[in-house]
Amino acid sequence: MTVRVGVLGATGAVGQRLIQLLDPHSEFEIAALTASDASVGETYKDAAKWRVDSPIPEDVAGLEVRATDPDSVPDDVDLIFSSLPSSVGAEVEPEFCEAGYTVSSNSSNGRMDEDVPLIIPEVNADHVDLLEVQRDERGWDGALLKNPNCSTITMVPPLATLDREFDLTDVRVSTLQAVSGAGYSGVSSMEIIDNAIPHIGGEEQKMETESRKLLGSFDGAEVHLNEMDVAASCNRIPTLDGHLENVWADTTEDISTADAEAAMESATGIDLPSSPEKLITVFEEPDRPQPRLDRNVEDGMGVAVGGFRETTDGVQFNCLAHNTMRGAAGASVLNGELLNKRGYL
Ligand SMILES: NC(=O)C1=CN([C@@H]2O[C@H](COP(=O)(O)OP(=O)(O)OC[C@H]3O[C@@H](n4cnc5c(N)ncnc54)[C@H](OP(=O)(O)O)[C@@H]3O)[C@@H](O)[C@H]2O)C=CC1
Ligand SMILES: N[C@@H](CC(=O)OP(=O)(O)O)C(=O)O
């Protein structure tokens, strides 16, 4: 049966990617779109300033943009995707959950709350049952589930393969992040052309904490954070899409570059429509992956890795993922598919 879905923040950079993914989706049907008061009452076509590299879907273009308020969304909507500024998400997402809606959210608010599952389905799908605890504690008929930050999503699938086999102890990561991560108006051309900006507010802390929750263990009542130590340094560079990251990983068990490559090579997707067949694509060429060449691996839902080197403390490698697909909209859709499959809708 088709699930009727709503999108909060549908006119934004991530919201437009959500529309691109949801319109042809086999399980979902777009039933309601919301944005800020400035867009309410306009058609989606007029409000959205469509900037995605495929045409605006015809059946969505004429829909009227609604207020971001549970009262303005039809009761027969079963699933809400949220991609709002986090300050707005913090206020309205709980209102939707209280009103009985199940929300798959991409916004950063609440990701580290103890009763909120933070999920990459190929890595920690079992954490979804934390929703039972959440519903008990909050008395909600609805539910709130999050996907992680885009830089975190890029490095965690490869790290998960290493942790499973060799037990990670320390991770160091330096990022080269695309401008789309800051939204359309986030970084001006005068700031970023011929430049690199060694600061993205709050990003290091998100990578350092969210990765430990994703690789933590769920005992049926709570998630115990992974004990590994993670330190990050985040940088904005003038690429459009695709976050590239240099990672150093140390493990309890001895690890060679061949071990690391083999572990990552064997990672597969899972049985959800948006999960790629090959979760991690390993490049042998030392100068890959690169954002322009490799961000669309597995239709933007894969992670690309390469540049393996042995170091005195473990291995070094580079990884890359499409930040608005695997890192944002695609991640939320995948989590929506998981909610549907596990009977949470
Ligand atoms: N861009 C990226 O790669 C990533 C973004 N994110 C996160 O996703 C979220 C959205 O990001 P992005 O799409 O880039 O942001 P945009 O600024 O492009 O879009 C924001 C959306 O939220 C709506 N909105 C803004 N203020 C309000 C309000 N007060 N009430 C209701 N709706 C409002 C906007 O509507 P309107 O058009 O009417 O202003 C728009 O639809 C953020 O939390 C961001 O941190 C996460 C990972 C990656
Ligand atoms: N901060 C990320 C994008 C983002 O908005 O992340 P988050 O979902 O954690 O707010 C970037 O600039 O590339």
PDB file of N, CA and C in Angstrom, residues 149-152 154 173-182 187 192 195-204 206-207 232-246 291 319-321 323:
ATOM      1  N   ASN A 149      24.404  13.970  10.542  1.00  0.00           N
ATOM      2  CA  ASN A 149      25.061  15.031   9.785  1.00  0.00           C
ATOM      3  C   ASN A 149      25.750  14.440   8.536  1.00  0.00           C
ATOM      4  N   CYS A 150      25.794  15.239   7.456  1.00  0.00           N
ATOM      5  CA  CYS A 150      26.304  14.725   6.178  1.00  0.00           C
ATOM      6  C   CYS A 150      27.778  14.305   6.233  1.00  0.00           C
ATOM      7  N   SER A 151      28.606  15.020   6.977  1.00  0.00           N
ATOM      8  CA  SER A 151      30.029  14.635   7.074  1.00  0.00           C
ATOM      9  C   SER A 151      30.168  13.348   7.875  1.00  0.00           C
ATOM     10  N   THR A 152      29.298  13.191   8.874  1.00  0.00           N
ATOM     11  CA  THR A 152      29.328  11.977   9.693  1.00  0.00           C
ATOM     12  C   THR A 152      28.891  10.769   8.856  1.00  0.00           C
ATOM     13  N   THR A 154      29.272  10.288   5.808  1.00  0.00           N
ATOM     14  CA  THR A 154      30.309   9.926   4.838  1.00  0.00           C
ATOM     15  C   THR A 154      31.335   8.969   5.439  1.00  0.00           C
ATOM     16  N   VAL A 173      39.892  12.818  11.733  1.00  0.00           N
ATOM     17  CA  VAL A 173      39.342  13.095  10.399  1.00  0.00           C
ATOM     18  C   VAL A 173      39.432  14.584  10.085  1.00  0.00           C
ATOM     19  N   SER A 174      39.799  14.858   8.833  1.00  0.00           N
ATOM     20  CA  SER A 174      39.828  16.231   8.345  1.00  0.00           C
ATOM     21  C   SER A 174      38.953  16.277   7.097  1.00  0.00           C
ATOM     22  N   THR A 175      38.038  17.254   7.018  1.00  0.00           N
ATOM     23  CA  THR A 175      37.078  17.264   5.907  1.00  0.00           C
ATOM     24  C   THR A 175      37.347  18.358   4.886  1.00  0.00           C
ATOM     25  N   LEU A 176      36.896  18.104   3.647  1.00  0.00           N
ATOM     26  CA  LEU A 176      36.868  19.121   2.582  1.00  0.00           C
ATOM     27  C   LEU A 176      35.422  19.130   2.096  1.00  0.00           C
ATOM     28  N   GLN A 177      34.621  20.065   2.596  1.00  0.00           N
ATOM     29  CA  GLN A 177      33.170  20.006   2.399  1.00  0.00           C
ATOM     30  C   GLN A 177      32.683  20.971   1.318  1.00  0.00           C
ATOM     31  N   ALA A 178      31.714  20.461   0.535  1.00  0.00           N
ATOM     32  CA  ALA A 178      31.165  21.218  -0.591  1.00  0.00           C
ATOM     33  C   ALA A 178      30.276  22.375  -0.111  1.00  0.00           C
ATOM     34  N   VAL A 179      30.121  23.378  -0.965  1.00  0.00           N
ATOM     35  CA  VAL A 179      29.338  24.562  -0.580  1.00  0.00           C
ATOM     36  C   VAL A 179      27.841  24.260  -0.418  1.00  0.00           C
ATOM     37  N   SER A 180      27.309  23.260  -1.125  1.00  0.00           N
ATOM     38  CA  SER A 180      25.865  22.965  -0.990  1.00  0.00           C
ATOM     39  C   SER A 180      25.511  22.564   0.438  1.00  0.00           C
ATOM     40  N   GLY A 181      26.505  22.136   1.213  1.00  0.00           N
ATOM     41  CA  GLY A 181      26.249  21.778   2.611  1.00  0.00           C
ATOM     42  C   GLY A 181      25.774  22.960   3.435  1.00  0.00           C
ATOM     43  N   ALA A 182      26.100  24.148   2.978  1.00  0.00           N
ATOM     44  CA  ALA A 182      25.697  25.345   3.730  1.00  0.00           C
ATOM     45  C   ALA A 182      24.374  25.906   3.215  1.00  0.00           C
ATOM     46  N   VAL A 187      27.073  30.265   1.750  1.00  0.00           N
ATOM     47  CA  VAL A 187      28.433  30.798   1.576  1.00  0.00           C
ATOM     48  C   VAL A 187      28.417  31.653   0.315  1.00  0.00           C
ATOM     49  N   ILE A 192      34.127  32.167  -1.113  1.00  0.00           N
ATOM     50  CA  ILE A 192      34.639  30.803  -1.313  1.00  0.00           C
ATOM     51  C   ILE A 192      35.493  30.633  -2.574  1.00  0.00           C
ATOM     52  N   ASN A 195      39.477  30.024  -2.537  1.00  0.00           N
ATOM     53  CA  ASN A 195      39.640  30.066  -1.081  1.00  0.00           C
ATOM     54  C   ASN A 195      39.304  28.720  -0.443  1.00  0.00           C
ATOM     55  N   ALA A 196      39.612  28.589   0.844  1.00  0.00           N
ATOM     56  CA  ALA A 196      39.146  27.472   1.679  1.00  0.00           C
ATOM     57  C   ALA A 196      38.892  28.073   3.046  1.00  0.00           C
ATOM     58  N   ILE A 197      37.827  27.620   3.707  1.00  0.00           N
ATOM     59  CA  ILE A 197      37.455  28.221   4.995  1.00  0.00           C
ATOM     60  C   ILE A 197      37.574  27.150   6.086  1.00  0.00           C
ATOM     61  N   PRO A 198      38.531  27.310   6.998  1.00  0.00           N
ATOM     62  CA  PRO A 198      38.795  26.235   7.961  1.00  0.00           C
ATOM     63  C   PRO A 198      37.874  26.267   9.176  1.00  0.00           C
ATOM     64  N   HIS A 199      36.603  26.551   8.937  1.00  0.00           N
ATOM     65  CA  HIS A 199      35.652  26.562  10.057  1.00  0.00           C
ATOM     66  C   HIS A 199      34.243  26.340   9.534  1.00  0.00           C
ATOM     67  N   ILE A 200      33.529  25.356  10.117  1.00  0.00           N
ATOM     68  CA  ILE A 200      32.098  25.152   9.839  1.00  0.00           C
ATOM     69  C   ILE A 200      31.465  24.975  11.206  1.00  0.00           C
ATOM     70  N   GLY A 201      30.698  25.967  11.619  1.00  0.00           N
ATOM     71  CA  GLY A 201      30.221  26.029  13.012  1.00  0.00           C
ATOM     72  C   GLY A 201      29.567  24.741  13.496  1.00  0.00           C
ATOM     73  N   GLY A 202      30.074  24.184  14.569  1.00  0.00           N
ATOM     74  CA  GLY A 202      29.448  23.027  15.221  1.00  0.00           C
ATOM     75  C   GLY A 202      29.721  21.694  14.554  1.00  0.00           C
ATOM     76  N   GLU A 203      30.354  21.719  13.370  1.00  0.00           N
ATOM     77  CA  GLU A 203      30.505  20.486  12.576  1.00  0.00           C
ATOM     78  C   GLU A 203      31.423  19.462  13.257  1.00  0.00           C
ATOM     79  N   GLU A 204      32.538  19.948  13.814  1.00  0.00           N
ATOM     80  CA  GLU A 204      33.475  18.998  14.452  1.00  0.00           C
ATOM     81  C   GLU A 204      32.782  18.235  15.569  1.00  0.00           C
ATOM     82  N   LYS A 206      29.651  17.626  15.990  1.00  0.00           N
ATOM     83  CA  LYS A 206      28.661  16.661  15.477  1.00  0.00           C
ATOM     84  C   LYS A 206      29.356  15.382  15.036  1.00  0.00           C
ATOM     85  N   MET A 207      30.462  15.511  14.308  1.00  0.00           N
ATOM     86  CA  MET A 207      31.159  14.303  13.836  1.00  0.00           C
ATOM     87  C   MET A 207      31.690  13.481  15.010  1.00  0.00           C
ATOM     88  N   ALA A 232      37.819  15.681  15.004  1.00  0.00           N
ATOM     89  CA  ALA A 232      37.563  16.124  13.628  1.00  0.00           C
ATOM     90  C   ALA A 232      38.027  17.561  13.423  1.00  0.00           C
ATOM     91  N   SER A 233      38.356  17.864  12.169  1.00  0.00           N
ATOM     92  CA  SER A 233      38.668  19.238  11.776  1.00  0.00           C
ATOM     93  C   SER A 233      37.964  19.471  10.444  1.00  0.00           C
ATOM     94  N   CYS A 234      37.125  20.513  10.365  1.00  0.00           N
ATOM     95  CA  CYS A 234      36.231  20.659   9.205  1.00  0.00           C
ATOM     96  C   CYS A 234      36.539  21.901   8.380  1.00  0.00           C
ATOM     97  N   ASN A 235      36.516  21.723   7.068  1.00  0.00           N
ATOM     98  CA  ASN A 235      36.911  22.795   6.146  1.00  0.00           C
ATOM     99  C   ASN A 235      35.925  22.890   4.983  1.00  0.00           C
ATOM    100  N   ARG A 236      35.620  24.105   4.565  1.00  0.00           N
ATOM    101  CA  ARG A 236      34.752  24.320   3.391  1.00  0.00           C
ATOM    102  C   ARG A 236      35.662  24.620   2.195  1.00  0.00           C
ATOM    103  N   ILE A 237      35.388  23.966   1.063  1.00  0.00           N
ATOM    104  CA  ILE A 237      36.163  24.222  -0.160  1.00  0.00           C
ATOM    105  C   ILE A 237      35.203  24.492  -1.315  1.00  0.00           C
ATOM    106  N   PRO A 238      35.703  25.068  -2.419  1.00  0.00           N
ATOM    107  CA  PRO A 238      34.777  25.473  -3.498  1.00  0.00           C
ATOM    108  C   PRO A 238      34.369  24.353  -4.454  1.00  0.00           C
ATOM    109  N   THR A 239      33.894  23.218  -3.922  1.00  0.00           N
ATOM    110  CA  THR A 239      33.218  22.215  -4.752  1.00  0.00           C
ATOM    111  C   THR A 239      31.720  22.403  -4.537  1.00  0.00           C
ATOM    112  N   LEU A 240      30.900  21.923  -5.497  1.00  0.00           N
ATOM    113  CA  LEU A 240      29.448  22.127  -5.381  1.00  0.00           C
ATOM    114  C   LEU A 240      28.796  21.080  -4.487  1.00  0.00           C
ATOM    115  N   ASP A 241      29.050  19.807  -4.781  1.00  0.00           N
ATOM    116  CA  ASP A 241      28.450  18.697  -4.025  1.00  0.00           C
ATOM    117  C   ASP A 241      29.532  17.659  -3.756  1.00  0.00           C
ATOM    118  N   GLY A 242      29.415  16.963  -2.649  1.00  0.00           N
ATOM    119  CA  GLY A 242      30.315  15.850  -2.335  1.00  0.00           C
ATOM    120  C   GLY A 242      31.326  16.246  -1.278  1.00  0.00           C
ATOM    121  N   HIS A 243      31.219  15.615  -0.109  1.00  0.00           N
ATOM    122  CA  HIS A 243      32.184  15.879   0.966  1.00  0.00           C
ATOM    123  C   HIS A 243      33.296  14.826   0.906  1.00  0.00           C
ATOM    124  N   LEU A 244      34.541  15.306   0.806  1.00  0.00           N
ATOM    125  CA  LEU A 244      35.727  14.433   0.795  1.00  0.00           C
ATOM    126  C   LEU A 244      36.366  14.511   2.182  1.00  0.00           C
ATOM    127  N   GLU A 245      36.824  13.359   2.704  1.00  0.00           N
ATOM    128  CA  GLU A 245      37.365  13.352   4.068  1.00  0.00           C
ATOM    129  C   GLU A 245      38.629  12.504   4.134  1.00  0.00           C
ATOM    130  N   ASN A 246      39.623  12.986   4.868  1.00  0.00           N
ATOM    131  CA  ASN A 246      40.857  12.230   5.135  1.00  0.00           C
ATOM    132  C   ASN A 246      40.722  11.651   6.534  1.00  0.00           C
ATOM    133  N   PRO A 291      35.532  14.551  -5.660  1.00  0.00           N
ATOM    134  CA  PRO A 291      34.125  14.985  -5.647  1.00  0.00           C
ATOM    135  C   PRO A 291      33.472  15.008  -7.025  1.00  0.00           C
ATOM    136  N   CYS A 319      37.605   9.210   2.092  1.00  0.00           N
ATOM    137  CA  CYS A 319      36.251   8.773   1.738  1.00  0.00           C
ATOM    138  C   CYS A 319      35.446   9.969   1.236  1.00  0.00           C
ATOM    139  N   LEU A 320      34.397   9.654   0.478  1.00  0.00           N
ATOM    140  CA  LEU A 320      33.594  10.687  -0.189  1.00  0.00           C
ATOM    141  C   LEU A 320      32.153  10.226  -0.301  1.00  0.00           C
ATOM    142  N   ALA A 321      31.206  11.134  -0.053  1.00  0.00           N
ATOM    143  CA  ALA A 321      29.798  10.829  -0.348  1.00  0.00           C
ATOM    144  C   ALA A 321      29.094  12.113  -0.786  1.00  0.00           C
ATOM    145  N   ASN A 323      26.756  14.882  -0.402  1.00  0.00           N
ATOM    146  CA  ASN A 323      26.237  15.405   0.876  1.00  0.00           C
ATOM    147  C   ASN A 323      24.739  15.678   0.893  1.00  0.00           C
TER     148      ASN A 323
END
